[in-house]
Coordinates of C-alpha atoms in Angstrom, one line a residue:
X84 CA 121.4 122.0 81.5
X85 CA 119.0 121.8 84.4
X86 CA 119.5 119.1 86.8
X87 CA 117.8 117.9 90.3
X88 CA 120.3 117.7 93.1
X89 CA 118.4 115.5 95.3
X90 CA 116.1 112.4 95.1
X91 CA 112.7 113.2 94.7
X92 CA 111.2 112.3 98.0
X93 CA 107.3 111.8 98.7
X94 CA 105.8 111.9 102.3
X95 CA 101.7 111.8 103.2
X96 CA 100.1 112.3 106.3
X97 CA 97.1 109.7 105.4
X98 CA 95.3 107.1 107.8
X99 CA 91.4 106.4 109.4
X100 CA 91.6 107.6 112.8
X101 CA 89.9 104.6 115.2
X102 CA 90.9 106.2 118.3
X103 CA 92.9 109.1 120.2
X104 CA 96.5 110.1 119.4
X105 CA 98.5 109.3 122.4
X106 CA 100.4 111.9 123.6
X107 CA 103.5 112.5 125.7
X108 CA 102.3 113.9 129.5
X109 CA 104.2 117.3 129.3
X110 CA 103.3 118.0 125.8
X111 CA 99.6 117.1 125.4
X112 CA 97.9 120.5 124.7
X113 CA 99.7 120.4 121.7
X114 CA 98.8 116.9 120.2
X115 CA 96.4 116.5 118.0
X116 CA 93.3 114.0 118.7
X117 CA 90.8 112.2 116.9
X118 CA 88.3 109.9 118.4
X119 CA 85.8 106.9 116.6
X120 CA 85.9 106.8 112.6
X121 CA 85.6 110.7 112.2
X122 CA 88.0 112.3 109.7
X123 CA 89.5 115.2 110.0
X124 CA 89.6 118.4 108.2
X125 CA 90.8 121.4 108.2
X126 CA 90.3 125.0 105.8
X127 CA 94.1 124.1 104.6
X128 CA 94.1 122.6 101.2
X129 CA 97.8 122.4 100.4
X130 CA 97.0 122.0 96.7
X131 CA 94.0 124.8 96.8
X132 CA 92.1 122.3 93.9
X133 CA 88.5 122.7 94.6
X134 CA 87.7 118.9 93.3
X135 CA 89.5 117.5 96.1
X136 CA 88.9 117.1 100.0
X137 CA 90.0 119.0 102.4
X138 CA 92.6 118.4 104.3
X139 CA 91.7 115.1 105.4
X140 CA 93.3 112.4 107.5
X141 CA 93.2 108.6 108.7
X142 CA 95.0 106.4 111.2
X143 CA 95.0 103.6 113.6
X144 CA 94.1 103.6 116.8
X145 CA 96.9 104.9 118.1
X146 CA 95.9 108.0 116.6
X147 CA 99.4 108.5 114.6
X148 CA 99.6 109.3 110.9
X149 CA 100.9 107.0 108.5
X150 CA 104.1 108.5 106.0
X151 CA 105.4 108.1 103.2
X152 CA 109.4 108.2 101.9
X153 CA 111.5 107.1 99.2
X154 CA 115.1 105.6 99.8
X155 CA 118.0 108.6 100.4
X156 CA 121.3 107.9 99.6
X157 CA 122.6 105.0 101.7
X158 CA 119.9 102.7 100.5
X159 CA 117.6 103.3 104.1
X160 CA 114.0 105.1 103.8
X161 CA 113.7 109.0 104.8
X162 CA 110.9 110.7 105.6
X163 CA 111.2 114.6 104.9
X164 CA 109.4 117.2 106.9
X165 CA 107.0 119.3 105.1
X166 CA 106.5 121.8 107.2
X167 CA 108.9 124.5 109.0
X168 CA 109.6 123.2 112.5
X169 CA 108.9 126.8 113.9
X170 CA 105.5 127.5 112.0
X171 CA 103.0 128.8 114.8
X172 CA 99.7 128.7 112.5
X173 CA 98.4 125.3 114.3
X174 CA 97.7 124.6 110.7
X175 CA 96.7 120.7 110.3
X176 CA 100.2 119.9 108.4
X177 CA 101.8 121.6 111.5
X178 CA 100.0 119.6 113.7
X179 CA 100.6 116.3 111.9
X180 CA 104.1 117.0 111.7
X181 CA 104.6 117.6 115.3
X182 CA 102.8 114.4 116.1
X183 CA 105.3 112.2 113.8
X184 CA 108.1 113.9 115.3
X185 CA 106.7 113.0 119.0
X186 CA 106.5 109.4 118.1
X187 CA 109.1 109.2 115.2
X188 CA 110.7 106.4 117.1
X189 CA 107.0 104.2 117.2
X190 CA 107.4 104.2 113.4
X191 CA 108.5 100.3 112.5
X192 CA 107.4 99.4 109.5
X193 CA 108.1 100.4 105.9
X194 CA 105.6 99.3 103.2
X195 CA 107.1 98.6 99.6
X196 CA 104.1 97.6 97.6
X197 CA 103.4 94.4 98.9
X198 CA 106.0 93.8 100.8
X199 CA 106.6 94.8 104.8
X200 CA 109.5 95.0 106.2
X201 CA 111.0 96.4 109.9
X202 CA 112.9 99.3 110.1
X203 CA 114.5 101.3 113.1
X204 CA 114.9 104.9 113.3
X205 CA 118.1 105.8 113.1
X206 CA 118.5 110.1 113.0
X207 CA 116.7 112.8 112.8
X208 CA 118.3 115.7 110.5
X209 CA 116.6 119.2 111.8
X210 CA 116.6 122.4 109.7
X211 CA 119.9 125.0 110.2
X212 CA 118.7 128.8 111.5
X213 CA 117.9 130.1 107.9
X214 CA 114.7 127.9 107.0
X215 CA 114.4 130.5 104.7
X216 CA 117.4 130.3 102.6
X217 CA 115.9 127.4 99.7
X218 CA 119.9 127.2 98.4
X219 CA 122.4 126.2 101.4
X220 CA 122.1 124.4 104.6
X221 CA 118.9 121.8 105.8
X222 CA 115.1 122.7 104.6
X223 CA 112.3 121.3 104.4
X224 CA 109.5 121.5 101.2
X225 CA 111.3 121.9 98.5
X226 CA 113.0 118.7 97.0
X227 CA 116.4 118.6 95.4
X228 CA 116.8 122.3 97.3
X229 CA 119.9 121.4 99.3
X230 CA 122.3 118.1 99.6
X231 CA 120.5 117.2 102.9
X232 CA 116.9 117.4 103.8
X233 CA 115.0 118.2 107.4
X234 CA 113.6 115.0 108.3
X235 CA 113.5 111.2 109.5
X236 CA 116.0 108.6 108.6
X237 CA 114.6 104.8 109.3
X238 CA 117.2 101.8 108.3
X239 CA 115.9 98.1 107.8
X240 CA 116.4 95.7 110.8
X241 CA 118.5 93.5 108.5
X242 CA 120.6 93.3 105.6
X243 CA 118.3 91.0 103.5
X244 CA 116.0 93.2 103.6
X245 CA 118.0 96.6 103.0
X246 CA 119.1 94.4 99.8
X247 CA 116.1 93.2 99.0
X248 CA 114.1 96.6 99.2
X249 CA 117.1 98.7 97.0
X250 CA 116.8 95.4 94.1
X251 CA 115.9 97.8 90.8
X252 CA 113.9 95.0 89.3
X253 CA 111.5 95.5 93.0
X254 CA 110.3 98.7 90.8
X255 CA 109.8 101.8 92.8
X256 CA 110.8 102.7 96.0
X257 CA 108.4 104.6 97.9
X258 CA 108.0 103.2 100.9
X259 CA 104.6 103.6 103.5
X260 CA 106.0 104.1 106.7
X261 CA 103.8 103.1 109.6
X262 CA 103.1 102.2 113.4
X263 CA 103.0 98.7 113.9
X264 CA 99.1 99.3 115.2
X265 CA 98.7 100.4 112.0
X266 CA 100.4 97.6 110.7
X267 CA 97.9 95.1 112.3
X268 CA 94.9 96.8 111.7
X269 CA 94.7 97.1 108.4
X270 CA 95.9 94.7 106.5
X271 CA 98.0 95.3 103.4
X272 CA 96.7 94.5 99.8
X273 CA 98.1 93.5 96.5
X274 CA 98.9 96.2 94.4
X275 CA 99.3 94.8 90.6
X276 CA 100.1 97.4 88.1
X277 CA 98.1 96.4 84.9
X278 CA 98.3 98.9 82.5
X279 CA 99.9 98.6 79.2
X280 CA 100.8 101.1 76.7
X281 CA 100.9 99.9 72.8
X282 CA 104.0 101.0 69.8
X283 CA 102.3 104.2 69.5
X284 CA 101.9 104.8 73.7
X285 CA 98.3 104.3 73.8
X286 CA 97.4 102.9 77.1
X287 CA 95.2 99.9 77.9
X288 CA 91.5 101.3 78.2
X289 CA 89.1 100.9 81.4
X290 CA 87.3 97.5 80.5
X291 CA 84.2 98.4 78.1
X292 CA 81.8 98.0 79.9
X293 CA 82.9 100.2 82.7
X294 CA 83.0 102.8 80.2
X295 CA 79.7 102.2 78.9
X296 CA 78.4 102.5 82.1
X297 CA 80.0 105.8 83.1
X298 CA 79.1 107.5 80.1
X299 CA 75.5 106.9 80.2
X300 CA 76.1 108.0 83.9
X301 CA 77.3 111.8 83.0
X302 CA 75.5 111.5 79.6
X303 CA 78.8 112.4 77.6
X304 CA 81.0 110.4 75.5
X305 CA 84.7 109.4 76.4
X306 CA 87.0 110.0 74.8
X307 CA 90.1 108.3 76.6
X308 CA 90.4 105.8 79.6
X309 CA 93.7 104.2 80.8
X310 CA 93.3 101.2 83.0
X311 CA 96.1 101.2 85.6
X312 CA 95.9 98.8 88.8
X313 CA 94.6 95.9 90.1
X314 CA 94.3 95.8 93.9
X315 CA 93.8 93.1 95.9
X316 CA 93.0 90.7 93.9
X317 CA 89.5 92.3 93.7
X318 CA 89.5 96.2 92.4
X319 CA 90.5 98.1 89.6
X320 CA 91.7 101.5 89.3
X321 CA 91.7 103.7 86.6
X322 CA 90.8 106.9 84.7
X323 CA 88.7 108.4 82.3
X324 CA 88.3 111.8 80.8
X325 CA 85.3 112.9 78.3
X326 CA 84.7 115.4 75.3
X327 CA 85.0 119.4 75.5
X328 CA 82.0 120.8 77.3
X329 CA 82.5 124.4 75.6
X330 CA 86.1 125.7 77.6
X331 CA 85.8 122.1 80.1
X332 CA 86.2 118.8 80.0
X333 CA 85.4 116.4 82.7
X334 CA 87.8 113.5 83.5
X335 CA 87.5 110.8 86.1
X336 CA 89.5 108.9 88.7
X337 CA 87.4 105.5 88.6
X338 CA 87.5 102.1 91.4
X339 CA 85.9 99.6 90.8
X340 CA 84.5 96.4 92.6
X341 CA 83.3 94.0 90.2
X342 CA 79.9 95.9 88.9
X343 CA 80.4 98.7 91.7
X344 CA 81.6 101.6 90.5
X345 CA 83.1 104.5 92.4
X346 CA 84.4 107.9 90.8
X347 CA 85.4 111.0 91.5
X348 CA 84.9 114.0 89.3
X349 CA 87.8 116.3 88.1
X350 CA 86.5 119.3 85.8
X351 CA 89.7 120.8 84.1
X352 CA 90.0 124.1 82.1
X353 CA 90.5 123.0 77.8
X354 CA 89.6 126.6 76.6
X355 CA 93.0 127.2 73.7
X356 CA 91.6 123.3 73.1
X357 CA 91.3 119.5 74.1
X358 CA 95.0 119.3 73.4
X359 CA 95.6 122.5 75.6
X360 CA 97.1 122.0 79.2
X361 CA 93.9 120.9 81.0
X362 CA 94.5 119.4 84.6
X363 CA 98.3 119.6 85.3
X364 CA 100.9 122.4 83.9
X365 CA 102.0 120.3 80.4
X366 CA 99.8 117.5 80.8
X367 CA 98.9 117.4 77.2
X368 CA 94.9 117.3 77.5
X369 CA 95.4 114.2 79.3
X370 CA 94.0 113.4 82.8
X371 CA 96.5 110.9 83.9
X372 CA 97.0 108.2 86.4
X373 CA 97.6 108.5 89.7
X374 CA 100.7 106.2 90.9
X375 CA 99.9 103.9 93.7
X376 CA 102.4 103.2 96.3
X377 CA 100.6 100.7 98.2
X378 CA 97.1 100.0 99.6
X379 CA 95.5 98.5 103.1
X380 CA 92.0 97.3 103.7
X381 CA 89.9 99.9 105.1
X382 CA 87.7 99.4 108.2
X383 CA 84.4 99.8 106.0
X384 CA 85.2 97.4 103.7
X385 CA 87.0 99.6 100.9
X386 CA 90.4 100.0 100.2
X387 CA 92.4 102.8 101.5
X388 CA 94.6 103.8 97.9
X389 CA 98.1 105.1 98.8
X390 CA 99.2 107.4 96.0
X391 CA 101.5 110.0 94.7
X392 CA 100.8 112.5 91.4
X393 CA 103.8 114.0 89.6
X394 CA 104.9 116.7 87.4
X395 CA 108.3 118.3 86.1
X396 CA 108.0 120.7 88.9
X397 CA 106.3 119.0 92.0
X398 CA 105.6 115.8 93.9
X399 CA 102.2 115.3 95.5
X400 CA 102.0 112.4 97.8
X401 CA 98.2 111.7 99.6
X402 CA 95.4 108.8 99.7
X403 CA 92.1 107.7 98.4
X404 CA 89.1 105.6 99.5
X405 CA 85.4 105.3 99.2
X406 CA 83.3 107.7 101.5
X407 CA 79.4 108.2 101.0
X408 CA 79.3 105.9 97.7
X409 CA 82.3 108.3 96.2
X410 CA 86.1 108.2 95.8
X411 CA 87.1 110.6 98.2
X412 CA 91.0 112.4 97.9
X413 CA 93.5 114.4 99.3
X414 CA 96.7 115.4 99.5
X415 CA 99.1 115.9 102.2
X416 CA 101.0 118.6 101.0
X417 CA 103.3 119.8 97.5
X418 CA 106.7 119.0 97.4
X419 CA 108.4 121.4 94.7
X420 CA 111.3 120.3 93.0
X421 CA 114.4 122.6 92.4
X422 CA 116.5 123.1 89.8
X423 CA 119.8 124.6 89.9

């Protein structure tokens, strides 16, 4: 019987870039910088999905990205590369990546939902010679590929907190590792998961008039909505999907602010049929949830969504937020999970 061998372990490169990255003297030709509140992007889309953003980014203004781990094996939070150390593309992942390693020891803060605490680094595990070789050694991009994993290990300043933090009734643990500038500028928010699922596994719907709304909006008729977070005391997050349109079908990923409504479009293929495979490889026809990890306050007044989406085969860790009057998403990159 199939089996993971590893944890599966999430990581994003997401935060709103204020200022520039600070560099080290010797290296900075190789640093990436970002100046005011522009984002950047690049051609690379690491999931290639032509709904979402590019590759997008935001930080603090120390210019360094914010990442994301889950707990490894002694209980501390790891952060696992996920990209070759000796790629020479200048992609932005590459780029990103060398920018956390430059600073890994500036990281000193771990976000559990709504909970901070301080962590340390504490070792940094780099990649044997054979990158290459997915079954033996140390690599990087492929979860559960080997017993150790290229990357970051943080630990927690104290015991309480270690404790705390590894408690299984504290719910998941992926953890938003960030700067302490990033920290203070942006505030964390509440992150209340309120969706319910009935006997039969139906899940709580998007309130109705939300949906009433939206479908005189597109002019179609849902079908299914699944109401899944409150954040911050203040939003909502949720989904929606619609009827067939011939061989697609159009489902949502919807924030709301009282009446204010942001969504995002996601047009998936349903030609074999609604209950076909539409969005995701066996997702049943149904555009699901994305799982928040945490959330901060944005510096235009919207939330900045912290998020992972997850299949049988991959983990894909990124962030969403409001841009132009529009939920705007990306992803960092796709972890793929091995099976021996």
């Amino acid at each position: 019987m199939k089996k993971t061998l590893l944890f599966t372990l999430l990581m994003a490169t997401v935060c709103a870039c204020n200022g520039t990255a600070k560099t080290n003297a010797s290296d900075a030709g190789d640093s990436v910088a970002t100046a005011g509140d522009s984002t950047v992007a690049s051609d690379d889309d690491p999931n290639d999905d032509p709904d979402d953003a590019p590759y997008l980014t935001v930080c603090g203004s120390d210019g360094l990205p914010v990442v994301f781990s889950l707990l490894n094996e002694d209980g501390n939070p790891k952060v696992a590369y996920w990209c070759s150390i000796n790629h020479t593309e200048g992609t932005a992942e590459d780029h990103y990546q060398q920018l956390f390693r430059e600073h890994m020891k500036d990281y000193t803060v771990a976000i559990d939902g709504n909970i901070k605490y301080n962590v340390r680094y504490k070792s940094e595990l780099l990649p044997e010679d054979n990158e290459d070789d997915w079954t033996k050694g140390v690599t990087t991009g492929m979860l559960g590929a080997t017993l150790r994993m290229a990357g970051v290990t943080y630990e927690f300043t104290s015991a309480a907190a270690k404790r705390n933090a590894n408690d299984p009734e504290m719910g998941l643990s992926d953890m938003v590792i960030t700067t302490k500038t990033f920290a203070d500028e942006h505030p964390i928010l509440s992150v209340e998961r309120t969706g319910e699922y009935d006997d039969e596994g139906r899940a709580k719907p998007m309130p109705s008039d939300i949906v009433s709304q939206l479908e005189k909006r597109y002019g179609q008729k849902c079908t299914r909505s699944e109401l899944g977070y409150r954040i911050g005391g203040r939003y909502t997050y949720g989904v929606m999907q619609f009827e067939a349109q011939g061989d697609k079908m159009l489902g949502l990923e919807v924030l709301t602010d009282g009446q204010q409504i942001w969504t995002m479009e996601m047009w998936g293929n349903c030609s074999e049929g609604p209950e076909s495979s539409v969005w995701n490889v066996d997702d049943g026809g149904e555009y699901f949830l994305s799982a928040i990890m945490a959330a901060c306050e944005g510096k235009d007044g919207v939330p900045i969504l912290f998020f992972e989406r997850s299949a049988p085969e991959s983990q894909s860790p990124g962030w969403m937020t409001v841009k132009d009057g529009k939920i705007v998403r990306s992803y960092m990159t796709m972890y793929y999970v091995y099976y021996d």
